[in-house]
mmCIF file of C-alpha atoms in Angstrom:
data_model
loop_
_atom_site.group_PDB
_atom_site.id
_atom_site.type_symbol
_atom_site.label_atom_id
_atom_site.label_comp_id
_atom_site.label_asym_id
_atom_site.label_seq_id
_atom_site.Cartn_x
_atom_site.Cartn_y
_atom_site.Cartn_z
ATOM 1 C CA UNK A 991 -7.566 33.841 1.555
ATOM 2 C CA UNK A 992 -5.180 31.600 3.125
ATOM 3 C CA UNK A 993 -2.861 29.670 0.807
ATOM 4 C CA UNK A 994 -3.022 25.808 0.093
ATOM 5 C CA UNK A 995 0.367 24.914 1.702
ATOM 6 C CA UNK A 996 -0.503 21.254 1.025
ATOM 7 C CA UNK A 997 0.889 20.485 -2.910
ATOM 8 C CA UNK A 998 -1.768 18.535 -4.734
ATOM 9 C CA UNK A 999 0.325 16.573 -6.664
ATOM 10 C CA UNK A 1000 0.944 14.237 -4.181
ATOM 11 C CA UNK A 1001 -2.379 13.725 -3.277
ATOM 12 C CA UNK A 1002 -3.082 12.916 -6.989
ATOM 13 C CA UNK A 1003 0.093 10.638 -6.773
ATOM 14 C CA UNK A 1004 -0.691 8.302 -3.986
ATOM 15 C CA UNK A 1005 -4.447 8.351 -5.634
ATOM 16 C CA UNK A 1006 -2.720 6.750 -9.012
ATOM 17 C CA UNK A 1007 -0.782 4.396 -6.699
ATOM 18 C CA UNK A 1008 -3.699 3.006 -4.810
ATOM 19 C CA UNK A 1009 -5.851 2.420 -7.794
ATOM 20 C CA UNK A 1010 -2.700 0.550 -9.662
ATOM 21 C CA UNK A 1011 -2.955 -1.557 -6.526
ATOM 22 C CA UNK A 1012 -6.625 -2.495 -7.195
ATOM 23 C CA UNK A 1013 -5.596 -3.234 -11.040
ATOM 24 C CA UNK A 1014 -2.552 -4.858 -9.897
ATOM 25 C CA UNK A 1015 -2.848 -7.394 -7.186
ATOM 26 C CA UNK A 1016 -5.766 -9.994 -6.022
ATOM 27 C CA UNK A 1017 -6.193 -9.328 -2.267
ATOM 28 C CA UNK A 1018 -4.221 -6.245 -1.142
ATOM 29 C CA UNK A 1019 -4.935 -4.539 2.113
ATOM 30 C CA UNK A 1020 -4.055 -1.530 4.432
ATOM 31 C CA UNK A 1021 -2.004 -1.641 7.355
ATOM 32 C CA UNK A 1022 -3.614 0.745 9.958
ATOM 33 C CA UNK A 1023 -2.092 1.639 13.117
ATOM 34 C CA UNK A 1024 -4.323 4.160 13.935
ATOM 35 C CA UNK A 1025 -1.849 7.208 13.451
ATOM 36 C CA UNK A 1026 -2.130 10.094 11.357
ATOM 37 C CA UNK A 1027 -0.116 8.353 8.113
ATOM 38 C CA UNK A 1028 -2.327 5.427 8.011
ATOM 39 C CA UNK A 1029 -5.288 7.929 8.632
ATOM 40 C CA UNK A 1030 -4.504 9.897 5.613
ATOM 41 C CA UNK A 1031 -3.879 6.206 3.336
ATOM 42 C CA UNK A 1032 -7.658 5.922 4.328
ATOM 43 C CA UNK A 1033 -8.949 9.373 3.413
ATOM 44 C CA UNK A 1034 -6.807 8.624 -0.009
ATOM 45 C CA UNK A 1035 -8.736 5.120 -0.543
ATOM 46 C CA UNK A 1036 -11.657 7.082 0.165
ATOM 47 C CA UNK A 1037 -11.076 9.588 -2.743
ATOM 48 C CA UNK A 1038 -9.531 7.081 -5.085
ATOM 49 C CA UNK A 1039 -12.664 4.631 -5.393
ATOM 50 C CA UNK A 1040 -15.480 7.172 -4.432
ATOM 51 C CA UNK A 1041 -18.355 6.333 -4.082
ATOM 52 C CA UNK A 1042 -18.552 2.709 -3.580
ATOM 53 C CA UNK A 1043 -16.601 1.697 -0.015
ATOM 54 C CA UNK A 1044 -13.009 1.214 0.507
ATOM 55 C CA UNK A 1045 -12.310 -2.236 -1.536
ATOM 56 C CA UNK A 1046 -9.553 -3.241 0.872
ATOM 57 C CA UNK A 1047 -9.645 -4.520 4.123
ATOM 58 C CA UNK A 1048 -7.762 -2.370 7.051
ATOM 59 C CA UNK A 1049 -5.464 -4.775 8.715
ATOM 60 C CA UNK A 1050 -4.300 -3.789 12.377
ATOM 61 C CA UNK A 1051 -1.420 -5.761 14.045
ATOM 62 C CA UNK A 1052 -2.235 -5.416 17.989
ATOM 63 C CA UNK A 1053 0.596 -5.479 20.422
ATOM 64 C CA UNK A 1054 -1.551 -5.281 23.017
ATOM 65 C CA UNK A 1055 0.203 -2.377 24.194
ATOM 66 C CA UNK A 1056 -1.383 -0.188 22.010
ATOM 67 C CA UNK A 1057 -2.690 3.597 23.504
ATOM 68 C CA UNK A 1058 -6.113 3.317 24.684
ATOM 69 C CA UNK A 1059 -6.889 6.352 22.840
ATOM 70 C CA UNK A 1060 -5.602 5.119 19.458
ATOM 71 C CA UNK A 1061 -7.876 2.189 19.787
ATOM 72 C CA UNK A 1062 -10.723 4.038 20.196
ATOM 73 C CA UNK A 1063 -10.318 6.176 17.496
ATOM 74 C CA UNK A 1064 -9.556 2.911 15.285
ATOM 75 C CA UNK A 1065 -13.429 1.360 16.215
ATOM 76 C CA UNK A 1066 -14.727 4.934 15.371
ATOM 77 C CA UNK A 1067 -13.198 5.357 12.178
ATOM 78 C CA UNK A 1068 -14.333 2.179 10.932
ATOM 79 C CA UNK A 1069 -17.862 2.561 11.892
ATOM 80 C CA UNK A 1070 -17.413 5.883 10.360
ATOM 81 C CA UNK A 1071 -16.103 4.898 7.000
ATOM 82 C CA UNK A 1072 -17.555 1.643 6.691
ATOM 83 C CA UNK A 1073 -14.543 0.114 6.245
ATOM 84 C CA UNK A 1074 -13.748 -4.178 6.844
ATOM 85 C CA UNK A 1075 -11.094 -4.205 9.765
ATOM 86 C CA UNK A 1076 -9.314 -7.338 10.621
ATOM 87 C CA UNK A 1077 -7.604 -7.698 14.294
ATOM 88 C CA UNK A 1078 -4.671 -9.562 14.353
ATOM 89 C CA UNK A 1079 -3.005 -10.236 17.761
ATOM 90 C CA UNK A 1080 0.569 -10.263 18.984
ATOM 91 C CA UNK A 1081 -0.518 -11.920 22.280
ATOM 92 C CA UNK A 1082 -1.748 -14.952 20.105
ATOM 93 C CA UNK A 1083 1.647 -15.346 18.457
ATOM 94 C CA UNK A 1084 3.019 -15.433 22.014
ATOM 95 C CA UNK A 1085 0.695 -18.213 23.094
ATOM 96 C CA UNK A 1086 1.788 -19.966 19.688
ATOM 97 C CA UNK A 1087 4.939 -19.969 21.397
ATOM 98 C CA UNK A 1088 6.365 -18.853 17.961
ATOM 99 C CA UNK A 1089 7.763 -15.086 19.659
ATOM 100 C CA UNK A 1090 8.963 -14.655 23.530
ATOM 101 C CA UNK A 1091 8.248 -12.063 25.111
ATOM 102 C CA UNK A 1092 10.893 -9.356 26.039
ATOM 103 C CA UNK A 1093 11.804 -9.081 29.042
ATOM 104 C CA UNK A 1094 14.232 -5.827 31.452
ATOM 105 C CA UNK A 1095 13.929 -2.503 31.050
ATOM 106 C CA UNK A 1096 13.646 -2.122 27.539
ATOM 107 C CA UNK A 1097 11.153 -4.834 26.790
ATOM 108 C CA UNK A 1098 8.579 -3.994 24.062
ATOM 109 C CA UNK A 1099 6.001 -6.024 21.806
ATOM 110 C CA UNK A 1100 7.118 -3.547 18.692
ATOM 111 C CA UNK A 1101 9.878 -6.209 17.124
ATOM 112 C CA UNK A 1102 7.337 -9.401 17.795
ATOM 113 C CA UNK A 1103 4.656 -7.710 15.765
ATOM 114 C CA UNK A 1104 6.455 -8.853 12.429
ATOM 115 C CA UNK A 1105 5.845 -12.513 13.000
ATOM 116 C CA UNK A 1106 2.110 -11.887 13.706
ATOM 117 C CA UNK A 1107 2.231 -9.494 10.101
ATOM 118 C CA UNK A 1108 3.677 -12.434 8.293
ATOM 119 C CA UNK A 1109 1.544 -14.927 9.457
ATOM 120 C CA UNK A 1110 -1.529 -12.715 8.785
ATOM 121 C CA UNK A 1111 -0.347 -12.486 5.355
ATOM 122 C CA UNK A 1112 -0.180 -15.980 5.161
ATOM 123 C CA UNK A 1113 -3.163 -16.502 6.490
ATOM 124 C CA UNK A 1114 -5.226 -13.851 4.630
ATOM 125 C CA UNK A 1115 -3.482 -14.567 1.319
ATOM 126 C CA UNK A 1116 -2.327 -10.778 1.144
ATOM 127 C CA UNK A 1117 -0.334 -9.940 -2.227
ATOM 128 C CA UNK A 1118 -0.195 -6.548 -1.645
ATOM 129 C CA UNK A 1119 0.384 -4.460 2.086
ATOM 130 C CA UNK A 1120 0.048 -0.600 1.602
ATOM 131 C CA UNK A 1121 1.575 1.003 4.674
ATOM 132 C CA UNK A 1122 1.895 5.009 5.127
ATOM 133 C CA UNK A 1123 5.814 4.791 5.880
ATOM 134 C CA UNK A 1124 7.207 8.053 4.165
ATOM 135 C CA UNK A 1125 10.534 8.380 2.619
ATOM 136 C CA UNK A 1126 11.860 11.311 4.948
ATOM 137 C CA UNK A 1127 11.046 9.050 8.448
ATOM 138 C CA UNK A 1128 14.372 6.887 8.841
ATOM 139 C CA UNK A 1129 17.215 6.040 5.983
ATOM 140 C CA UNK A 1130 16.513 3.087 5.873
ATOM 141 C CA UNK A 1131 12.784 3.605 4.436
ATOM 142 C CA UNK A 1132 14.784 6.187 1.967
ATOM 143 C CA UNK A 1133 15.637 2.972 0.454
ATOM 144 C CA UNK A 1134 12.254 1.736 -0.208
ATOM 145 C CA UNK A 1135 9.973 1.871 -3.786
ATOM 146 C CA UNK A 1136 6.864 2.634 -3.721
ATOM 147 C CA UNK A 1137 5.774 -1.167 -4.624
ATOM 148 C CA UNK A 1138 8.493 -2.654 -2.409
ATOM 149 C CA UNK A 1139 8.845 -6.801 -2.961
ATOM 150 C CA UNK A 1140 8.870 -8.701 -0.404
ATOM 151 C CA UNK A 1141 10.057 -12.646 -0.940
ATOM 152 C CA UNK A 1142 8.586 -15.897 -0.189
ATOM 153 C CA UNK A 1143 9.251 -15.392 3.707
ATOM 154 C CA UNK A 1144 8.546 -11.897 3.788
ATOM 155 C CA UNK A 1145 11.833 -10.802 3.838
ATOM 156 C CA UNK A 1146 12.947 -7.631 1.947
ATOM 157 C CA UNK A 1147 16.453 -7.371 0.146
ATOM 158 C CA UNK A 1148 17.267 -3.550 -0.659
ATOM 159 C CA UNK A 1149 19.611 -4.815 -3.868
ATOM 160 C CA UNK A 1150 17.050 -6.403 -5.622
ATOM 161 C CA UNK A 1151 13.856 -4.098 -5.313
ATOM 162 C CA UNK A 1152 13.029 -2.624 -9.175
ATOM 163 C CA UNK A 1153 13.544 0.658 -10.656
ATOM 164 C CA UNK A 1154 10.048 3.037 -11.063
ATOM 165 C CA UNK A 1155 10.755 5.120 -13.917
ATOM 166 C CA UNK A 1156 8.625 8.075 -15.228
ATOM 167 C CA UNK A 1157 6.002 6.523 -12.282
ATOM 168 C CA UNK A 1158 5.653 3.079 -14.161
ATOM 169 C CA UNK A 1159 5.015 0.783 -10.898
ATOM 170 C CA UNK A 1160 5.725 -3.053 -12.200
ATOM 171 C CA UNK A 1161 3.646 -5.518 -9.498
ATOM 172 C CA UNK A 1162 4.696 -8.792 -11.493
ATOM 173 C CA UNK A 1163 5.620 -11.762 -8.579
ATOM 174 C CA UNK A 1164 6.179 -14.972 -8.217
ATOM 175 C CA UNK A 1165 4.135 -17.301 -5.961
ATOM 176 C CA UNK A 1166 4.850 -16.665 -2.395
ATOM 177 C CA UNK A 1167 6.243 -13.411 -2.601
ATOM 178 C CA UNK A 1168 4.126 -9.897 -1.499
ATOM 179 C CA UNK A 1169 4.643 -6.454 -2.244
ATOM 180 C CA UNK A 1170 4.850 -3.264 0.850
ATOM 181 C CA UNK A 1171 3.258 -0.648 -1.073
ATOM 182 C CA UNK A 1172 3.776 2.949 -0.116
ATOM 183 C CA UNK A 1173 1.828 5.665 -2.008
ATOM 184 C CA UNK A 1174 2.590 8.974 0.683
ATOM 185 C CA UNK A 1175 6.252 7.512 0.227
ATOM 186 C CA UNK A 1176 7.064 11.181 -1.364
ATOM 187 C CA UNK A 1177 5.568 13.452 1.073
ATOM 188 C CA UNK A 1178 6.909 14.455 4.369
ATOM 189 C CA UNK A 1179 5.833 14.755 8.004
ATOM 190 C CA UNK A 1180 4.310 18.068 7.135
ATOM 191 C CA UNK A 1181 2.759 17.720 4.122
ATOM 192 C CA UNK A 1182 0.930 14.650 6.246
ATOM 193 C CA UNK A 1183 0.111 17.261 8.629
ATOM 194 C CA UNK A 1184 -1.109 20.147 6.058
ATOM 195 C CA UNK A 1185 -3.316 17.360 4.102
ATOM 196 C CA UNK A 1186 -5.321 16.729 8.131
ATOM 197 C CA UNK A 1187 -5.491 20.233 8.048
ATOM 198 C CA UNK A 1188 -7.219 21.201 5.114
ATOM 199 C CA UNK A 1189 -8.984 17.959 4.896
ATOM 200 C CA UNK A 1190 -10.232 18.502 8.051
ATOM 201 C CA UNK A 1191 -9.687 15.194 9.176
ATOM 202 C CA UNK A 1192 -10.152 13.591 12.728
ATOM 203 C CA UNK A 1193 -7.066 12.012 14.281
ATOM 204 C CA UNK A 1194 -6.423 10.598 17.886
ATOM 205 C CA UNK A 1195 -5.958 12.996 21.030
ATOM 206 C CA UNK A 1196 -2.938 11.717 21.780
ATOM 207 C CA UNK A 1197 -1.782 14.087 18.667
ATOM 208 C CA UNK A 1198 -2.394 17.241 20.742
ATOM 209 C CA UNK A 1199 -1.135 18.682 23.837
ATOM 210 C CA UNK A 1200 -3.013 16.738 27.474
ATOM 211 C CA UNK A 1201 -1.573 15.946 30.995
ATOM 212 C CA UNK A 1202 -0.461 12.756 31.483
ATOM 213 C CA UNK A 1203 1.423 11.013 33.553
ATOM 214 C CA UNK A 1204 5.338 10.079 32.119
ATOM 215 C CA UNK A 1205 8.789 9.069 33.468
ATOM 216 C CA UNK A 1206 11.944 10.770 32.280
ATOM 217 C CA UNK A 1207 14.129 7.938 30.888
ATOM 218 C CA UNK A 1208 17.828 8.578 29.098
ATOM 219 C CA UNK A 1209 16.706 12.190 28.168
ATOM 220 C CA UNK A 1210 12.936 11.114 26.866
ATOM 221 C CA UNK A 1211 9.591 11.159 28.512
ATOM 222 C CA UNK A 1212 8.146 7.857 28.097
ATOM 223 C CA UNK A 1213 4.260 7.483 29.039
ATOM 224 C CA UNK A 1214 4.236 5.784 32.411
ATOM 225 C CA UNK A 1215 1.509 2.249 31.955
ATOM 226 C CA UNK A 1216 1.369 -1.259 33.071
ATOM 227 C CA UNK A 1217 3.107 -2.419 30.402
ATOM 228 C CA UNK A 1218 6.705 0.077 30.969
ATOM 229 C CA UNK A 1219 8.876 -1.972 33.014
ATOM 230 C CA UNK A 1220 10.247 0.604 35.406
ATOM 231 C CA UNK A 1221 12.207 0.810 38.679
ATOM 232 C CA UNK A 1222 12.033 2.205 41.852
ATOM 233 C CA UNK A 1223 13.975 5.426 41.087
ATOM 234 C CA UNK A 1224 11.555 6.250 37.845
ATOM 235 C CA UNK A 1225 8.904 7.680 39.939
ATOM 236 C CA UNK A 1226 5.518 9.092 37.289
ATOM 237 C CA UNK A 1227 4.984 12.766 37.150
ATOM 238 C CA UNK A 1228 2.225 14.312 35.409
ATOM 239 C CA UNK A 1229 3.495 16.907 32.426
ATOM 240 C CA UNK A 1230 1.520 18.087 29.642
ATOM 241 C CA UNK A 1231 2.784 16.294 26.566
ATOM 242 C CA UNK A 1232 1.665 15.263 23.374
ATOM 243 C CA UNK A 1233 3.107 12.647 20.725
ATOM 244 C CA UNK A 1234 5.083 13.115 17.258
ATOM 245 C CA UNK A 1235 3.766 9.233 16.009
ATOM 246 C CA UNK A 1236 2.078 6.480 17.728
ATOM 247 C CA UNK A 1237 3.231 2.950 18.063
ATOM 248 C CA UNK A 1238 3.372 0.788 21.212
ATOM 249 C CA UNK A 1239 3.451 2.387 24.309
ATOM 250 C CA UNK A 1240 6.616 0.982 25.213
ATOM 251 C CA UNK A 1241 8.470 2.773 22.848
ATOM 252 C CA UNK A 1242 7.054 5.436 22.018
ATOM 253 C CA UNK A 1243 8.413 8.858 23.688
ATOM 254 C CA UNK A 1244 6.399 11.975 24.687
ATOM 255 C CA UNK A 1245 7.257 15.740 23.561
ATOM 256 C CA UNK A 1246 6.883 18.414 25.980
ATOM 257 C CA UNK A 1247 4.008 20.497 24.419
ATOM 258 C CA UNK A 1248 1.041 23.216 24.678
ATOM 259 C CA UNK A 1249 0.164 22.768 21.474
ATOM 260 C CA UNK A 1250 -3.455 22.382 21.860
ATOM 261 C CA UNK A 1251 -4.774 22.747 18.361
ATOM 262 C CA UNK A 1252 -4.063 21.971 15.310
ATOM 263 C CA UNK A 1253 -2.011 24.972 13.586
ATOM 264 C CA UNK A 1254 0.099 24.995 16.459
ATOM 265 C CA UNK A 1255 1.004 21.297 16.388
ATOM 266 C CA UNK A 1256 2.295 22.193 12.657
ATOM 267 C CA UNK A 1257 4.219 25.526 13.994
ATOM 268 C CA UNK A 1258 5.816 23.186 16.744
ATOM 269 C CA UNK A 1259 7.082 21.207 13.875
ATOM 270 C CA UNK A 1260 8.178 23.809 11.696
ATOM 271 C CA UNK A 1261 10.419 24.525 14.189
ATOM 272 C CA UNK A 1262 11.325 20.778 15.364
ATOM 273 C CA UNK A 1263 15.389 20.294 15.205
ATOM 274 C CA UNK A 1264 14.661 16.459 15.283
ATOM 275 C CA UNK A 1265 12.729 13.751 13.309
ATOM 276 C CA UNK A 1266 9.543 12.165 14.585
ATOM 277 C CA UNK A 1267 11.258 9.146 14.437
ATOM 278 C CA UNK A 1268 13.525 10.830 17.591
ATOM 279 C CA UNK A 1269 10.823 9.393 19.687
ATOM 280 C CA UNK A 1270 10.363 6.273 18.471
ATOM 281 C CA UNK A 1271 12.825 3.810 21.300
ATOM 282 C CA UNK A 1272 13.008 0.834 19.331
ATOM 283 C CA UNK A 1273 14.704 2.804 16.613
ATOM 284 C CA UNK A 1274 17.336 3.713 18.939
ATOM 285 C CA UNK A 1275 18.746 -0.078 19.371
ATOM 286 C CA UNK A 1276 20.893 0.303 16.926
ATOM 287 C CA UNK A 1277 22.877 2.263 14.288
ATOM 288 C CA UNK A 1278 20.558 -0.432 11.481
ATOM 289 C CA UNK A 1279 17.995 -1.052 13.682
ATOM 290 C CA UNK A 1280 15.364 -0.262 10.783
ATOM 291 C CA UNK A 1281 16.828 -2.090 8.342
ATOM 292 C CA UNK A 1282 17.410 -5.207 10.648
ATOM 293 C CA UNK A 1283 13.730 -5.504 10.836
ATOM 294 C CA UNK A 1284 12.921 -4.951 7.324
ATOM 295 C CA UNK A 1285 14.939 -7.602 5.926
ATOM 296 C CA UNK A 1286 13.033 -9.870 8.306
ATOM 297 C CA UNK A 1287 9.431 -8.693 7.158
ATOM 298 C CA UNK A 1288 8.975 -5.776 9.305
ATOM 299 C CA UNK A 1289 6.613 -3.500 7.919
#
């Protein structure tokens, strides 16, 4: 019999934490990027209110840039589950003229996304924003509580978020402010993966090993699109690859792979000597680039 590598607890954890947010807060939501931590948030809200639907809305913030595949898989899912998705745009918050778009070699649509999240939570009324960051991605989400408070403009202030003792979670605020709330916050990139595993639960291709055309960029493979801005020397190649965590394709990095399946994307990371974060570009701006954004309402 093979052993449950996958420690229950947590699951039971972020089950308590989801239904506190129901008890706790008027109109809360998801935040779903399509990737496999957001993916698990929704198998979670299935189990925690089973068997009536998911009671909150998924909210997706769309660069615009997004992988073609992780869209797809978004539309399935929610036809799937049944779940209420609301579309929010990043390309409408550049018409508002209220973000510019980037522009050289680095340019991406991941930092503009925040003022489309705020203004969605303005707009939808949103008290409460559970996300599927995990503690063990980037210090500065070590920092986070699991109900994290965010102020009247959506900024978040590391010195004044409350203590959670012996799992009490306190979602008291004032008028204006919102909470981030985090219920995988304790597990890690493989318990994420071990829970798809023995859940059996469907994720996007771009997970597992494919061909696809990249350019090799200060060490990285970056997936070669309309939206890259490259030059004449970064000519595309075609390289099977696969990818750690999904965001916009701008700054999101490929990993040489052949794993193909399942058990050997979790043997790949077994032996991984770097974070998933590693491939994430925009985290590489700076030594606080993180932070930065979170203190300005970044999820």
């Amino acid at each position: 019999m093979k052993k449950n590598l996958f420690p229950r607890e947590l699951e039971h954890e972020a089950i308590y934490i989801l239904r506190e947010v129901a008890a706790q807060f008027e109109k809360p939501a998801i935040l779903f990027s399509g990737g496999k931590d957001s993916i698990t948030l929704v198998r979670l809200a299935q189990k925690a209110f089973h068997p009536v639907r998911i009671p909150f809305p998924l909210l997706h913030i769309d660069t615009g840039h997004n992988f073609p595949e992780t869209i797809e898989f978004r539309d399935w899912l929610v036809k799937e589950t049944g779940a209420e998705l609301i579309v929010r745009y990043v390309q409408d918050t550049i018409d508002q003229g209220k973000v510019q778009e980037e522009t050289g070699k680095y340019a991406s649509r991941n930092v503009l996304q925040t003022q489309t999240l705020l203004d969605a939570i303005n707009e939808l009324k949103l008290d409460a924003c559970i996300g599927g960051a995990r503690r063990d991605e980037e210090k500065a989400r070590a920092k986070e509580r699991v109900f994290s408070i965010r102020d009247a403009f959506g900024q978040w202030d590391s010195k004044k978020q409350r203590p959670e003792l012996f799992g009490m979670l306190n979602g008291k605020i004032a008028v204006g402010e919102n909470v981030r709330v985090f219920p995988i916050s304790n597990w890690t990139e493989l318990d994420v993966w071990n829970y798809i595993r023995e859940e059996k639960l469907d994720i996007p291709s771009i997970y597992f090993s494919h061909e696809r055309e990249i350019i090799e960029r200060d060490g990285l493979y970056w997936p070669y699109s309309d939206y890259l801005n490259t030059s004449a020397e970064e000519i595309p190649f075609k390289k099977k690859v696969r990818f750690r965590t999904v965001g916009d394709m701008t700054c999101t990095a490929a990993v040489l792979s052949e794993a193909g399946m399942l058990d050997q994307v979790i043997d790949e990371i077994l032996s991984a000597t770097i974070s998933e974060r590693g491939a994430r570009i925009d985290d590489k701006r700076s030594e606080a680039a993180m932070e930065s954004r979170k203190k300005e309402g970044y999820f």
